[in-house]
C-alpha cells in the first residue's frame, strides 16, 4: 500500500496547513477561548472561502469529491492546530452521509455549509458502546415519531440540522434530519471549548422527507458510523502530531543540570515512545480511510484498530508529553493543555480503548 498522498490531496494538505497556521495561531486560540463563542467564526469563514469545507463533498453537490482520504487530510490539520471550528461535526457526522445518501432536496443543505453559512452535526453516540442504537422511529401516517436519547452531540444548538440514527419499526436502521428546535438539548461537560449536548427525542414528529435518502436499509447509518470513527481518529492523529512537535521543541531548549533535556537518554526514549504511538495511529488512519474510500470488506476492522490506537497508546503518549514538560505542561497559558484535552475528548467519543478492542474482537473471524 502506498501511503503517499496524490498531488491533489497534497495540495489540500498544504492549503489547510497554511491557512490554519495563520487562523489558529496561539493568540487567536486564546482570544477565541476568552470570547466564549462555541467556535471561531473567522476561521470557519476562512475555511469556506478557501474551498476547504467543500473539498470532500460530492462533485454533484458542488464539492471537489476528495472523499474519505481528503476528509482525513483536512481533519488531521484541524487536530494538529486544535482549531476550534465544527469541521468534524459538519463533515464527518453530517455532510458526508448527506452527500452520499441524501435526496436532491437534502443535498441542498450542503451548499450553505460549503459557503460557511451554516453548521451541521450528527448524533453518533448513545448511552452504551459506540454504534449501539436504542432510539426508535415509529411510522405515523406519512411521517415518523422519534423517541430516544443521544449523547455527546457536538454543536447541537448551533447546527441547522442534526442527523439522528434510529431503529425504524418494522424496518431497518434509518438516519433522520431533525431541526434542533424540535428536540430537547442539554449541555454536557466538554474537555475542550467545543460544545457537547445531550439530545432527547420525546415523541418528535418528522415528515417522510426527514429520512435520509428515503430508506431505512442501514446504508446511511453505516456511512455515518464509519465516517464518525474515521474522522475522529484523523483528528487524534493531528493532535498527537501537534503535541509531539511542541514537546520536541521544548526538550531541545529546556536545560536541566546544564544540559538540554534532549541529551538525557531517558528523555529520548520517552520521545521515541511518543513517536511510535503517533506513527502506529498514522498508519491505521491512512489504511482505514483508503479502505473506506474503496469500500473494502475489512474497513470496520482497520478503523477499529485506528480507534484503539487513538484511545490507548496515543492518550498514553499525551501523558508522556505532559510529563516531559514538567509543571508547565499543566499551565493553561501554555498550549500543550489543548492537545491533551482534545486527545482525551476524542478518545471518549470513540468509546475508549477497551470498547475499541471489544469491537475489533467481534469483527475478527473466530476460530472453531
mmCIF file of C-alpha atoms in Angstrom:
data_model
loop_
_atom_site.group_PDB
_atom_site.id
_atom_site.type_symbol
_atom_site.label_atom_id
_atom_site.label_comp_id
_atom_site.label_asym_id
_atom_site.label_seq_id
_atom_site.Cartn_x
_atom_site.Cartn_y
_atom_site.Cartn_z
ATOM 1 C CA UNK A 1 0.000 0.000 0.000
ATOM 2 C CA UNK A 2 1.319 3.435 -0.931
ATOM 3 C CA UNK A 3 0.764 5.849 1.959
ATOM 4 C CA UNK A 4 1.867 8.886 -0.031
ATOM 5 C CA UNK A 5 -0.901 11.334 -0.884
ATOM 6 C CA UNK A 6 -1.603 12.079 -4.529
ATOM 7 C CA UNK A 7 -0.935 15.560 -5.882
ATOM 8 C CA UNK A 8 -4.478 16.848 -5.329
ATOM 9 C CA UNK A 9 -4.605 15.768 -1.701
ATOM 10 C CA UNK A 10 -1.085 17.080 -1.069
ATOM 11 C CA UNK A 11 -2.287 20.446 -2.298
ATOM 12 C CA UNK A 12 -5.297 20.163 0.025
ATOM 13 C CA UNK A 13 -2.947 19.377 2.909
ATOM 14 C CA UNK A 14 -0.684 22.323 2.136
ATOM 15 C CA UNK A 15 -3.593 24.736 1.784
ATOM 16 C CA UNK A 16 -5.204 23.600 5.049
ATOM 17 C CA UNK A 17 -1.911 23.658 6.955
ATOM 18 C CA UNK A 18 -1.017 27.145 5.765
ATOM 19 C CA UNK A 19 -4.458 28.594 6.423
ATOM 20 C CA UNK A 20 -4.755 27.093 9.905
ATOM 21 C CA UNK A 21 -1.229 28.156 10.826
ATOM 22 C CA UNK A 22 -2.466 31.731 10.373
ATOM 23 C CA UNK A 23 -6.054 31.465 11.533
ATOM 24 C CA UNK A 24 -5.442 29.166 14.528
ATOM 25 C CA UNK A 25 -2.276 30.828 15.809
ATOM 26 C CA UNK A 26 -1.806 30.799 19.577
ATOM 27 C CA UNK A 27 -3.065 34.375 20.056
ATOM 28 C CA UNK A 28 -6.209 33.622 18.048
ATOM 29 C CA UNK A 29 -6.921 30.486 20.080
ATOM 30 C CA UNK A 30 -6.576 32.401 23.319
ATOM 31 C CA UNK A 31 -8.861 35.171 22.056
ATOM 32 C CA UNK A 32 -11.458 32.626 20.933
ATOM 33 C CA UNK A 33 -11.430 30.958 24.350
ATOM 34 C CA UNK A 34 -11.877 34.308 26.123
ATOM 35 C CA UNK A 35 -14.813 35.201 23.882
ATOM 36 C CA UNK A 36 -16.852 32.201 24.995
ATOM 37 C CA UNK A 37 -18.035 31.600 21.430
ATOM 38 C CA UNK A 38 -18.795 27.977 20.505
ATOM 39 C CA UNK A 39 -16.370 28.225 17.573
ATOM 40 C CA UNK A 40 -14.124 30.708 15.781
ATOM 41 C CA UNK A 41 -16.385 32.177 13.104
ATOM 42 C CA UNK A 42 -13.493 33.939 11.346
ATOM 43 C CA UNK A 43 -11.560 30.685 10.902
ATOM 44 C CA UNK A 44 -14.738 28.899 9.809
ATOM 45 C CA UNK A 45 -15.364 31.526 7.142
ATOM 46 C CA UNK A 46 -11.739 31.392 6.010
ATOM 47 C CA UNK A 47 -12.003 27.617 5.536
ATOM 48 C CA UNK A 48 -15.143 28.134 3.458
ATOM 49 C CA UNK A 49 -13.632 30.883 1.311
ATOM 50 C CA UNK A 50 -10.607 28.695 0.599
ATOM 51 C CA UNK A 51 -12.913 25.911 -0.625
ATOM 52 C CA UNK A 52 -11.821 23.540 2.143
ATOM 53 C CA UNK A 53 -15.305 22.849 3.533
ATOM 54 C CA UNK A 54 -16.496 21.738 0.114
ATOM 55 C CA UNK A 55 -13.403 19.740 -0.784
ATOM 56 C CA UNK A 56 -14.739 16.391 0.452
ATOM 57 C CA UNK A 57 -18.313 16.863 -0.774
ATOM 58 C CA UNK A 58 -19.501 15.071 -3.936
ATOM 59 C CA UNK A 59 -18.989 16.887 -7.205
ATOM 60 C CA UNK A 60 -22.733 16.838 -7.926
ATOM 61 C CA UNK A 61 -23.197 18.811 -4.693
ATOM 62 C CA UNK A 62 -20.679 21.442 -5.703
ATOM 63 C CA UNK A 63 -17.702 19.833 -3.984
ATOM 64 C CA UNK A 64 -14.338 18.558 -5.154
ATOM 65 C CA UNK A 65 -15.144 14.909 -4.396
ATOM 66 C CA UNK A 66 -11.926 14.171 -2.469
ATOM 67 C CA UNK A 67 -13.705 11.581 -0.349
ATOM 68 C CA UNK A 68 -12.609 9.905 2.914
ATOM 69 C CA UNK A 69 -8.889 10.436 2.289
ATOM 70 C CA UNK A 70 -9.467 14.145 1.716
ATOM 71 C CA UNK A 71 -11.604 14.250 4.868
ATOM 72 C CA UNK A 72 -8.752 12.713 6.868
ATOM 73 C CA UNK A 73 -6.254 15.177 5.395
ATOM 74 C CA UNK A 74 -8.387 18.150 6.425
ATOM 75 C CA UNK A 75 -9.310 16.862 9.890
ATOM 76 C CA UNK A 76 -5.708 15.929 10.638
ATOM 77 C CA UNK A 77 -4.656 19.537 10.040
ATOM 78 C CA UNK A 78 -7.530 20.762 12.239
ATOM 79 C CA UNK A 79 -6.297 18.461 15.011
ATOM 80 C CA UNK A 80 -2.664 19.499 14.578
ATOM 81 C CA UNK A 81 -3.701 23.119 15.206
ATOM 82 C CA UNK A 82 -6.501 22.292 17.689
ATOM 83 C CA UNK A 83 -8.593 24.749 15.675
ATOM 84 C CA UNK A 84 -11.968 25.481 17.347
ATOM 85 C CA UNK A 85 -14.166 25.018 14.281
ATOM 86 C CA UNK A 86 -17.009 22.498 13.669
ATOM 87 C CA UNK A 87 -15.317 20.702 10.778
ATOM 88 C CA UNK A 88 -15.589 17.215 12.303
ATOM 89 C CA UNK A 89 -19.239 17.683 13.291
ATOM 90 C CA UNK A 90 -20.284 19.243 9.999
ATOM 91 C CA UNK A 91 -18.388 16.995 7.594
ATOM 92 C CA UNK A 92 -17.761 13.614 9.226
ATOM 93 C CA UNK A 93 -21.029 13.435 11.185
ATOM 94 C CA UNK A 94 -23.337 15.038 8.632
ATOM 95 C CA UNK A 95 -22.205 16.273 5.219
ATOM 96 C CA UNK A 96 -20.565 13.048 4.019
ATOM 97 C CA UNK A 97 -23.644 10.878 4.798
ATOM 98 C CA UNK A 98 -25.948 13.502 3.274
ATOM 99 C CA UNK A 99 -23.795 13.797 0.164
ATOM 100 C CA UNK A 100 -23.735 10.045 -0.338
ATOM 101 C CA UNK A 101 -27.317 9.097 0.535
ATOM 102 C CA UNK A 102 -29.419 12.251 0.513
ATOM 103 C CA UNK A 103 -32.142 13.195 -1.902
ATOM 104 C CA UNK A 104 -31.702 16.272 -4.085
ATOM 105 C CA UNK A 105 -33.597 18.361 -1.533
ATOM 106 C CA UNK A 106 -31.496 17.046 1.347
ATOM 107 C CA UNK A 107 -28.225 17.604 -0.531
ATOM 108 C CA UNK A 108 -29.239 21.236 -0.971
ATOM 109 C CA UNK A 109 -28.225 21.667 2.689
ATOM 110 C CA UNK A 110 -24.590 21.200 1.642
ATOM 111 C CA UNK A 111 -24.386 24.414 -0.383
ATOM 112 C CA UNK A 112 -24.749 26.759 2.613
ATOM 113 C CA UNK A 113 -22.348 24.556 4.580
ATOM 114 C CA UNK A 114 -19.654 24.788 1.903
ATOM 115 C CA UNK A 115 -20.076 28.574 1.991
ATOM 116 C CA UNK A 116 -19.619 28.645 5.761
ATOM 117 C CA UNK A 117 -23.153 29.954 6.267
ATOM 118 C CA UNK A 118 -24.384 27.059 8.379
ATOM 119 C CA UNK A 119 -23.274 24.194 10.620
ATOM 120 C CA UNK A 120 -24.446 20.587 10.545
ATOM 121 C CA UNK A 121 -23.917 17.766 13.040
ATOM 122 C CA UNK A 122 -24.779 14.157 13.771
ATOM 123 C CA UNK A 123 -25.651 12.084 16.837
ATOM 124 C CA UNK A 124 -23.160 9.213 16.730
ATOM 125 C CA UNK A 125 -23.281 8.219 20.420
ATOM 126 C CA UNK A 126 -25.891 6.932 22.821
ATOM 127 C CA UNK A 127 -25.544 5.523 26.316
ATOM 128 C CA UNK A 128 -23.713 2.227 25.850
ATOM 129 C CA UNK A 129 -20.983 1.054 23.478
ATOM 130 C CA UNK A 130 -20.242 3.031 20.287
ATOM 131 C CA UNK A 131 -22.526 2.071 17.442
ATOM 132 C CA UNK A 132 -25.412 0.970 19.671
ATOM 133 C CA UNK A 133 -28.801 2.407 18.697
ATOM 134 C CA UNK A 134 -31.738 2.316 21.111
ATOM 135 C CA UNK A 135 -33.554 5.310 19.590
ATOM 136 C CA UNK A 136 -36.706 4.337 17.691
ATOM 137 C CA UNK A 137 -38.743 5.727 14.816
ATOM 138 C CA UNK A 138 -42.398 4.706 14.659
ATOM 139 C CA UNK A 139 -44.288 5.203 11.434
ATOM 140 C CA UNK A 140 -47.229 7.542 11.922
ATOM 141 C CA UNK A 141 -49.332 8.430 8.924
ATOM 142 C CA UNK A 142 -46.934 9.641 6.267
ATOM 143 C CA UNK A 143 -44.181 10.534 8.740
ATOM 144 C CA UNK A 144 -42.378 9.213 11.807
ATOM 145 C CA UNK A 145 -42.356 9.674 15.581
ATOM 146 C CA UNK A 146 -38.870 9.609 17.100
ATOM 147 C CA UNK A 147 -38.010 8.625 20.670
ATOM 148 C CA UNK A 148 -34.667 8.176 22.396
ATOM 149 C CA UNK A 149 -31.626 9.944 23.797
ATOM 150 C CA UNK A 150 -28.350 10.820 22.082
ATOM 151 C CA UNK A 151 -25.247 11.880 23.983
ATOM 152 C CA UNK A 152 -22.146 13.992 23.350
ATOM 153 C CA UNK A 153 -23.554 15.604 20.216
ATOM 154 C CA UNK A 154 -21.203 18.421 19.121
ATOM 155 C CA UNK A 155 -22.670 21.795 18.137
ATOM 156 C CA UNK A 156 -26.255 20.601 18.592
ATOM 157 C CA UNK A 157 -27.571 24.113 19.331
ATOM 158 C CA UNK A 158 -25.569 25.747 16.562
ATOM 159 C CA UNK A 159 -26.473 23.288 13.798
ATOM 160 C CA UNK A 160 -29.240 23.810 11.268
ATOM 161 C CA UNK A 161 -29.866 20.035 11.233
ATOM 162 C CA UNK A 162 -28.900 17.085 13.449
ATOM 163 C CA UNK A 163 -28.600 13.636 11.876
ATOM 164 C CA UNK A 164 -30.404 11.194 14.192
ATOM 165 C CA UNK A 165 -29.964 7.433 13.653
ATOM 166 C CA UNK A 166 -32.938 5.356 14.843
ATOM 167 C CA UNK A 167 -34.393 1.876 14.523
ATOM 168 C CA UNK A 168 -37.438 2.125 12.275
ATOM 169 C CA UNK A 169 -40.344 -0.004 13.460
ATOM 170 C CA UNK A 170 -40.873 -2.913 11.088
ATOM 171 C CA UNK A 171 -37.837 -1.922 9.022
ATOM 172 C CA UNK A 172 -34.092 -1.366 9.436
ATOM 173 C CA UNK A 173 -31.947 1.500 10.681
ATOM 174 C CA UNK A 174 -32.637 4.958 9.311
ATOM 175 C CA UNK A 175 -30.996 8.346 9.720
ATOM 176 C CA UNK A 176 -33.265 11.372 10.140
ATOM 177 C CA UNK A 177 -32.543 15.054 9.561
ATOM 178 C CA UNK A 178 -34.029 16.822 12.570
ATOM 179 C CA UNK A 179 -34.144 20.519 13.421
ATOM 180 C CA UNK A 180 -32.603 21.422 16.815
ATOM 181 C CA UNK A 181 -35.767 23.290 17.815
ATOM 182 C CA UNK A 182 -37.708 20.005 17.724
ATOM 183 C CA UNK A 183 -35.590 18.254 20.389
ATOM 184 C CA UNK A 184 -34.555 18.909 23.991
ATOM 185 C CA UNK A 185 -30.895 19.920 24.174
ATOM 186 C CA UNK A 186 -28.976 19.838 27.458
ATOM 187 C CA UNK A 187 -25.340 20.862 27.769
ATOM 188 C CA UNK A 188 -22.883 18.131 28.722
ATOM 189 C CA UNK A 189 -19.346 18.520 30.106
ATOM 190 C CA UNK A 190 -16.644 19.006 27.488
ATOM 191 C CA UNK A 191 -12.881 18.763 27.870
ATOM 192 C CA UNK A 192 -12.465 21.462 25.226
ATOM 193 C CA UNK A 193 -14.286 24.633 24.194
ATOM 194 C CA UNK A 194 -16.324 22.540 21.745
ATOM 195 C CA UNK A 195 -19.944 22.390 22.980
ATOM 196 C CA UNK A 196 -21.346 18.911 23.595
ATOM 197 C CA UNK A 197 -25.004 18.171 24.304
ATOM 198 C CA UNK A 198 -27.476 15.515 25.321
ATOM 199 C CA UNK A 199 -30.271 15.407 22.758
ATOM 200 C CA UNK A 200 -33.586 13.947 23.912
ATOM 201 C CA UNK A 201 -36.333 12.982 21.492
ATOM 202 C CA UNK A 202 -39.698 12.554 23.178
ATOM 203 C CA UNK A 203 -42.334 11.916 20.557
ATOM 204 C CA UNK A 204 -40.652 14.155 17.978
ATOM 205 C CA UNK A 205 -42.677 14.134 14.773
ATOM 206 C CA UNK A 206 -40.953 14.459 11.413
ATOM 207 C CA UNK A 207 -42.173 14.188 7.845
ATOM 208 C CA UNK A 208 -41.184 11.471 5.355
ATOM 209 C CA UNK A 209 -38.687 13.885 3.800
ATOM 210 C CA UNK A 210 -36.638 13.795 7.029
ATOM 211 C CA UNK A 211 -35.495 10.209 6.392
ATOM 212 C CA UNK A 212 -32.081 10.419 4.743
ATOM 213 C CA UNK A 213 -32.336 9.026 1.234
ATOM 214 C CA UNK A 214 -35.908 7.960 1.893
ATOM 215 C CA UNK A 215 -34.849 4.471 3.014
ATOM 216 C CA UNK A 216 -34.149 2.709 6.300
ATOM 217 C CA UNK A 217 -31.900 -0.037 4.966
ATOM 218 C CA UNK A 218 -28.984 0.837 7.250
ATOM 219 C CA UNK A 219 -26.757 2.168 4.467
ATOM 220 C CA UNK A 220 -26.858 5.779 5.680
ATOM 221 C CA UNK A 221 -26.106 4.650 9.239
ATOM 222 C CA UNK A 222 -23.168 2.552 8.033
ATOM 223 C CA UNK A 223 -21.715 5.618 6.330
ATOM 224 C CA UNK A 224 -22.302 7.852 9.348
ATOM 225 C CA UNK A 225 -20.729 5.497 11.885
ATOM 226 C CA UNK A 226 -17.710 4.823 9.664
ATOM 227 C CA UNK A 227 -17.045 8.469 8.897
ATOM 228 C CA UNK A 228 -17.578 9.281 12.578
ATOM 229 C CA UNK A 229 -14.752 6.907 13.506
ATOM 230 C CA UNK A 230 -12.559 7.793 10.520
ATOM 231 C CA UNK A 231 -12.913 11.492 11.248
ATOM 232 C CA UNK A 232 -12.245 11.129 14.970
ATOM 233 C CA UNK A 233 -9.068 9.088 14.504
ATOM 234 C CA UNK A 234 -7.852 11.555 11.873
ATOM 235 C CA UNK A 235 -8.297 14.419 14.342
ATOM 236 C CA UNK A 236 -6.464 12.383 17.011
ATOM 237 C CA UNK A 237 -3.639 11.767 14.528
ATOM 238 C CA UNK A 238 -3.246 15.508 14.074
ATOM 239 C CA UNK A 239 -3.460 16.124 17.820
ATOM 240 C CA UNK A 240 -0.556 13.808 18.667
ATOM 241 C CA UNK A 241 1.433 15.274 15.764
ATOM 242 C CA UNK A 242 0.994 18.765 17.202
ATOM 243 C CA UNK A 243 1.755 17.649 20.763
ATOM 244 C CA UNK A 244 4.905 15.828 19.652
ATOM 245 C CA UNK A 245 6.209 18.861 17.761
ATOM 246 C CA UNK A 246 5.594 21.073 20.779
ATOM 247 C CA UNK A 247 7.338 18.616 23.083
ATOM 248 C CA UNK A 248 10.313 18.147 20.769
ATOM 249 C CA UNK A 249 10.931 21.887 20.680
ATOM 250 C CA UNK A 250 10.629 22.093 24.451
ATOM 251 C CA UNK A 251 13.144 19.333 25.265
ATOM 252 C CA UNK A 252 15.592 20.732 22.696
ATOM 253 C CA UNK A 253 15.715 24.088 24.503
ATOM 254 C CA UNK A 254 14.897 23.412 28.166
ATOM 255 C CA UNK A 255 18.032 22.961 30.279
ATOM 256 C CA UNK A 256 18.457 20.867 33.412
ATOM 257 C CA UNK A 257 21.804 20.394 35.183
ATOM 258 C CA UNK A 258 23.466 22.498 32.471
ATOM 259 C CA UNK A 259 22.273 20.156 29.724
ATOM 260 C CA UNK A 260 19.250 20.365 27.433
ATOM 261 C CA UNK A 261 16.644 17.734 28.226
ATOM 262 C CA UNK A 262 17.035 16.112 24.804
ATOM 263 C CA UNK A 263 20.545 14.960 25.796
ATOM 264 C CA UNK A 264 19.217 12.707 28.571
ATOM 265 C CA UNK A 265 18.722 9.104 27.492
ATOM 266 C CA UNK A 266 15.500 8.699 29.462
ATOM 267 C CA UNK A 267 14.002 11.691 27.655
ATOM 268 C CA UNK A 268 14.981 10.455 24.195
ATOM 269 C CA UNK A 269 13.460 7.047 24.967
ATOM 270 C CA UNK A 270 10.187 8.638 26.017
ATOM 271 C CA UNK A 271 10.086 10.883 22.959
ATOM 272 C CA UNK A 272 10.699 7.744 20.905
ATOM 273 C CA UNK A 273 7.679 6.095 22.523
ATOM 274 C CA UNK A 274 5.510 9.091 21.601
ATOM 275 C CA UNK A 275 6.741 8.928 18.006
ATOM 276 C CA UNK A 276 5.976 5.204 17.787
ATOM 277 C CA UNK A 277 2.425 5.760 19.088
ATOM 278 C CA UNK A 278 1.945 8.567 16.559
ATOM 279 C CA UNK A 279 3.226 6.525 13.615
ATOM 280 C CA UNK A 280 1.115 3.495 14.571
ATOM 281 C CA UNK A 281 -2.008 5.659 14.544
ATOM 282 C CA UNK A 282 -0.970 7.357 11.285
ATOM 283 C CA UNK A 283 -0.637 4.006 9.514
ATOM 284 C CA UNK A 284 -4.014 2.798 10.790
ATOM 285 C CA UNK A 285 -5.715 6.080 9.852
ATOM 286 C CA UNK A 286 -4.467 6.126 6.259
ATOM 287 C CA UNK A 287 -5.159 2.407 5.852
ATOM 288 C CA UNK A 288 -8.668 2.850 7.253
ATOM 289 C CA UNK A 289 -9.713 5.839 5.154
ATOM 290 C CA UNK A 290 -8.280 4.274 1.995
ATOM 291 C CA UNK A 291 -10.326 1.133 2.645
ATOM 292 C CA UNK A 292 -13.375 3.266 3.367
ATOM 293 C CA UNK A 293 -12.915 5.026 0.034
ATOM 294 C CA UNK A 294 -12.540 1.704 -1.756
ATOM 295 C CA UNK A 295 -15.462 0.017 0.024
ATOM 296 C CA UNK A 296 -13.178 -2.764 1.258
ATOM 297 C CA UNK A 297 -14.650 -5.620 3.298
ATOM 298 C CA UNK A 298 -12.251 -5.092 6.205
ATOM 299 C CA UNK A 299 -12.924 -1.352 6.589
ATOM 300 C CA UNK A 300 -14.515 -1.710 10.032
ATOM 301 C CA UNK A 301 -11.640 -3.869 11.305
ATOM 302 C CA UNK A 302 -8.961 -1.385 10.286
ATOM 303 C CA UNK A 303 -10.939 1.562 11.653
ATOM 304 C CA UNK A 304 -11.292 -0.330 14.952
ATOM 305 C CA UNK A 305 -7.501 -0.730 15.043
ATOM 306 C CA UNK A 306 -7.145 3.012 14.486
ATOM 307 C CA UNK A 307 -9.718 3.727 17.210
ATOM 308 C CA UNK A 308 -7.805 1.567 19.690
ATOM 309 C CA UNK A 309 -4.569 3.384 18.917
ATOM 310 C CA UNK A 310 -6.273 6.769 19.308
ATOM 311 C CA UNK A 311 -7.865 5.793 22.641
ATOM 312 C CA UNK A 312 -4.987 3.789 24.122
ATOM 313 C CA UNK A 313 -1.365 4.369 23.053
ATOM 314 C CA UNK A 314 -1.947 7.934 21.836
ATOM 315 C CA UNK A 315 -3.616 9.033 25.079
ATOM 316 C CA UNK A 316 -0.723 7.475 26.986
ATOM 317 C CA UNK A 317 1.666 9.358 24.682
ATOM 318 C CA UNK A 318 -0.103 12.616 25.530
ATOM 319 C CA UNK A 319 0.505 11.887 29.209
ATOM 320 C CA UNK A 320 4.176 11.415 28.337
ATOM 321 C CA UNK A 321 4.230 14.797 26.593
ATOM 322 C CA UNK A 322 2.767 16.321 29.745
ATOM 323 C CA UNK A 323 5.379 14.571 31.880
ATOM 324 C CA UNK A 324 8.288 15.764 29.730
ATOM 325 C CA UNK A 325 7.082 19.351 30.089
ATOM 326 C CA UNK A 326 7.033 19.130 33.863
ATOM 327 C CA UNK A 327 4.821 21.647 35.624
ATOM 328 C CA UNK A 328 4.452 23.899 32.587
ATOM 329 C CA UNK A 329 2.528 21.147 30.835
ATOM 330 C CA UNK A 330 -0.351 21.738 33.261
ATOM 331 C CA UNK A 331 -0.355 25.512 32.793
ATOM 332 C CA UNK A 332 -3.431 26.625 30.837
ATOM 333 C CA UNK A 333 -1.455 29.576 29.482
ATOM 334 C CA UNK A 334 0.818 27.082 27.681
ATOM 335 C CA UNK A 335 -0.615 25.433 24.530
ATOM 336 C CA UNK A 336 0.010 21.771 25.423
ATOM 337 C CA UNK A 337 -3.162 21.568 27.514
ATOM 338 C CA UNK A 338 -5.299 21.990 24.384
ATOM 339 C CA UNK A 339 -3.767 18.925 22.729
ATOM 340 C CA UNK A 340 -4.223 16.866 25.870
ATOM 341 C CA UNK A 341 -7.870 17.924 26.208
ATOM 342 C CA UNK A 342 -8.624 17.254 22.541
ATOM 343 C CA UNK A 343 -6.979 13.830 22.665
ATOM 344 C CA UNK A 344 -8.987 12.833 25.717
ATOM 345 C CA UNK A 345 -12.252 14.140 24.279
ATOM 346 C CA UNK A 346 -11.980 12.257 21.005
ATOM 347 C CA UNK A 347 -10.959 9.103 22.892
ATOM 348 C CA UNK A 348 -14.173 9.414 24.915
ATOM 349 C CA UNK A 349 -16.198 9.928 21.732
ATOM 350 C CA UNK A 350 -14.696 6.735 20.303
ATOM 351 C CA UNK A 351 -15.634 4.853 23.473
ATOM 352 C CA UNK A 352 -12.199 4.219 24.968
ATOM 353 C CA UNK A 353 -9.540 1.572 24.396
ATOM 354 C CA UNK A 354 -11.456 -1.341 25.926
ATOM 355 C CA UNK A 355 -14.553 -0.781 23.793
ATOM 356 C CA UNK A 356 -12.367 -0.460 20.695
ATOM 357 C CA UNK A 357 -10.726 -3.814 21.455
ATOM 358 C CA UNK A 358 -14.126 -5.397 22.090
ATOM 359 C CA UNK A 359 -15.380 -4.075 18.740
ATOM 360 C CA UNK A 360 -12.286 -5.391 16.996
ATOM 361 C CA UNK A 361 -12.683 -8.793 18.619
ATOM 362 C CA UNK A 362 -16.267 -9.066 17.382
ATOM 363 C CA UNK A 363 -15.178 -8.199 13.830
ATOM 364 C CA UNK A 364 -12.309 -10.675 13.576
ATOM 365 C CA UNK A 365 -13.066 -14.210 12.371
ATOM 366 C CA UNK A 366 -13.470 -16.637 15.258
ATOM 367 C CA UNK A 367 -11.612 -19.932 15.115
ATOM 368 C CA UNK A 368 -13.596 -23.043 15.872
#
